[in-house]
Short mmCIF file of C-alpha atoms in Angstrom, two decimals:
data_model
loop_
_atom_site.label_atom_id
_atom_site.label_comp_id
_atom_site.label_asym_id
_atom_site.label_seq_id
_atom_site.Cartn_x
_atom_site.Cartn_y
_atom_site.Cartn_z
CA MET A 42 -63.17 5.06 -32.24
CA MET A 43 -59.65 4.74 -33.26
CA GLN A 44 -58.32 6.32 -36.09
CA ALA A 45 -53.91 7.08 -36.61
CA LEU A 46 -52.03 8.13 -39.31
CA ILE A 47 -49.36 6.67 -41.26
CA PHE A 48 -45.99 6.94 -42.43
CA SER A 49 -43.33 6.08 -43.95
CA ASP A 50 -40.26 7.51 -46.59
CA SER A 51 -40.40 11.06 -45.65
CA HIS A 52 -36.67 11.36 -46.80
CA GLY A 53 -36.29 14.90 -45.23
CA ASP A 54 -39.48 16.24 -46.81
CA SER A 55 -41.43 17.88 -43.70
CA ALA A 56 -43.51 19.81 -45.56
CA ARG A 57 -45.29 17.25 -46.31
CA LEU A 58 -45.78 15.28 -43.19
CA ARG A 59 -47.25 19.34 -41.67
CA GLU A 60 -48.97 18.97 -44.57
CA ALA A 61 -50.78 15.41 -43.63
CA LEU A 62 -51.34 16.19 -40.30
CA LEU A 63 -52.73 19.22 -40.29
CA ARG A 64 -54.75 17.71 -42.48
CA HIS A 65 -56.22 14.76 -39.77
CA PRO A 66 -55.69 17.26 -35.89
CA SER A 67 -58.20 14.57 -34.24
CA ALA A 68 -55.91 11.76 -34.93
CA ALA A 69 -55.12 9.54 -31.82
CA ALA A 70 -52.07 8.00 -33.16
CA VAL A 71 -49.07 8.37 -34.90
CA PHE A 72 -47.09 5.65 -36.49
CA HIS A 73 -43.98 6.48 -38.98
CA LEU A 74 -41.63 3.48 -40.37
CA GLY A 75 -39.03 4.88 -41.31
CA ASP A 76 -36.24 7.05 -43.37
CA GLY A 77 -37.44 10.86 -42.11
CA ALA A 78 -37.19 9.35 -38.09
CA ARG A 79 -35.06 13.65 -37.99
CA GLU A 80 -38.42 15.36 -39.64
CA ALA A 81 -40.41 12.89 -37.54
CA GLU A 82 -39.30 13.97 -34.40
CA THR A 83 -41.73 17.01 -34.50
CA VAL A 84 -45.20 14.87 -34.48
CA PRO A 85 -45.10 15.72 -30.87
CA ALA A 86 -45.28 19.06 -30.92
CA LEU A 87 -47.32 19.40 -34.07
CA LEU A 88 -49.94 16.71 -33.08
CA PRO A 89 -49.70 17.19 -28.88
CA THR A 90 -52.72 15.11 -28.33
CA ALA A 91 -50.98 12.16 -30.72
CA ALA A 92 -50.12 9.60 -28.90
CA PHE A 93 -46.41 8.59 -31.24
CA PHE A 94 -44.01 5.63 -32.52
CA ALA A 95 -42.11 5.37 -34.65
CA VAL A 96 -39.08 2.84 -36.18
CA ARG A 97 -35.98 3.36 -38.29
CA GLY A 98 -35.24 2.90 -41.17
CA ASN A 99 -32.42 1.85 -43.83
CA CYS A 100 -31.65 5.54 -44.49
CA ASP A 101 -31.90 6.41 -40.90
CA MET A 102 -28.46 7.31 -39.87
CA LEU A 103 -26.89 7.93 -36.23
CA CYS A 104 -30.34 6.76 -34.71
CA ALA A 105 -31.61 5.37 -31.92
CA LEU A 106 -35.42 4.26 -32.81
CA PRO A 107 -35.99 0.64 -32.71
CA TYR A 108 -35.68 -1.21 -36.26
CA VAL A 109 -38.78 -3.14 -34.62
CA ARG A 110 -41.87 -1.94 -32.81
CA LEU A 111 -45.14 -3.97 -31.18
CA GLU A 112 -47.65 -1.70 -30.05
CA ASN A 113 -51.49 -2.32 -28.69
CA CYS A 114 -53.79 0.13 -30.36
CA GLY A 115 -57.05 0.36 -30.38
CA GLY A 116 -57.61 -3.42 -28.82
CA CYS A 117 -55.09 -4.25 -32.13
CA ARG A 118 -51.66 -6.03 -32.15
CA ILE A 119 -49.38 -3.75 -34.88
CA LEU A 120 -46.19 -4.53 -35.54
CA MET A 121 -44.79 -1.37 -37.42
CA THR A 122 -41.20 -2.34 -38.89
CA HIS A 123 -39.15 -0.14 -41.85
CA GLY A 124 -39.20 -3.57 -43.66
CA HIS A 125 -35.60 -3.66 -45.07
CA LEU A 126 -34.35 -6.08 -42.53
CA TYR A 127 -37.48 -8.61 -43.76
CA HIS A 128 -35.87 -7.79 -47.60
CA VAL A 129 -39.92 -6.53 -48.51
CA LYS A 130 -38.62 -5.18 -51.73
CA SER A 131 -38.71 -8.90 -53.10
CA SER A 132 -40.91 -11.25 -51.03
CA LEU A 133 -43.19 -10.79 -47.81
CA VAL A 134 -42.19 -14.34 -46.39
CA THR A 135 -39.62 -13.31 -43.36
CA LEU A 136 -41.82 -10.59 -42.46
CA ARG A 137 -45.22 -12.90 -42.93
CA ASP A 138 -43.38 -15.01 -40.20
CA ALA A 139 -42.34 -12.46 -37.93
CA ALA A 140 -46.26 -11.18 -38.37
CA GLU A 141 -46.43 -14.35 -36.44
CA GLU A 142 -43.91 -15.31 -34.52
CA GLN A 143 -44.96 -12.03 -32.56
CA LYS A 144 -49.19 -12.46 -33.79
CA ALA A 145 -49.60 -9.19 -34.68
CA ASP A 146 -53.21 -8.36 -36.15
CA ILE A 147 -52.05 -5.38 -38.17
CA VAL A 148 -48.47 -4.72 -39.40
CA LEU A 149 -46.77 -1.47 -41.34
CA PHE A 150 -44.19 -1.62 -43.26
CA GLY A 151 -42.62 0.85 -45.63
CA HIS A 152 -39.38 0.88 -47.59
CA THR A 153 -40.31 -0.42 -50.91
CA HIS A 154 -42.44 3.32 -51.56
CA THR A 155 -45.16 1.37 -53.00
CA PRO A 156 -48.64 1.47 -52.30
CA PHE A 157 -49.42 -1.68 -51.01
CA GLU A 158 -52.30 -3.96 -48.86
CA SER A 159 -53.26 -7.49 -47.90
CA TYR A 160 -55.34 -9.37 -45.87
CA GLU A 161 -53.45 -12.99 -44.98
CA ASP A 162 -54.17 -15.67 -42.42
CA GLY A 163 -55.95 -13.18 -40.71
CA ARG A 164 -53.66 -10.30 -40.93
CA ARG A 165 -53.60 -7.20 -42.60
CA PHE A 166 -50.68 -5.84 -44.17
CA PHE A 167 -49.94 -2.46 -44.58
CA ASN A 168 -47.81 -0.15 -46.43
CA PRO A 169 -48.51 3.51 -46.60
CA GLY A 170 -46.27 4.75 -50.07
CA ALA A 171 -43.66 7.11 -49.44
CA LEU A 172 -44.42 10.15 -48.10
CA ARG A 173 -42.41 11.63 -49.95
CA ASP A 174 -44.19 11.12 -53.01
CA GLY A 175 -47.55 12.34 -51.48
CA ARG A 176 -48.58 9.26 -50.22
CA TYR A 177 -49.72 7.62 -46.19
CA GLY A 178 -52.16 6.20 -45.12
CA LEU A 179 -54.37 6.16 -42.30
CA LEU A 180 -55.92 3.62 -40.04
CA ASP A 181 -59.79 3.81 -38.27
CA ILE A 182 -60.08 1.39 -35.32
CA THR A 183 -63.77 1.10 -34.72
CA ASP A 184 -65.92 -1.94 -33.16
CA ARG A 185 -66.81 -2.93 -36.21
CA GLY A 186 -63.87 -3.19 -37.43
CA VAL A 187 -60.48 -2.04 -38.75
CA LEU A 188 -59.99 -0.16 -42.37
CA LEU A 189 -56.69 1.19 -44.18
CA GLN A 190 -56.81 3.49 -46.03
CA HIS A 191 -54.49 4.81 -48.79
CA MET A 192 -54.74 8.98 -48.95
CA ARG A 193 -52.77 10.91 -51.46
CA LEU A 194 -51.51 14.58 -50.87
#
């Protein structure tokens, strides 16, 4: 079993990031989906045993992180992006196309600040909502399947 934390749009709220990390000390991975690159840099120190993956968002200035990443975790291909380059506030069409092209099993995105989950054509799309609003996500990958949950602080 692999458990991962999913964050987006922390917008400088390092206290909420820390609180969520402390609630899940056994998480094997942490995904940060942008607009909080500065505080996301603290994740490896706060949860040193977890794999850490991050992308930059539209508010992450002077940041060297990529806009998009594709990672293999727990046997799943996970496409992660902030979402602004895919215009997720108006439609998921462009993001769906990218997920199909990359053969992603799970697509993680943020930007809208609104929690979202759907299952389409064998793919899971998940937006944890904004950590600044106390929202984050939990991903469990087990032999029995994948579970994505919206969480609140």
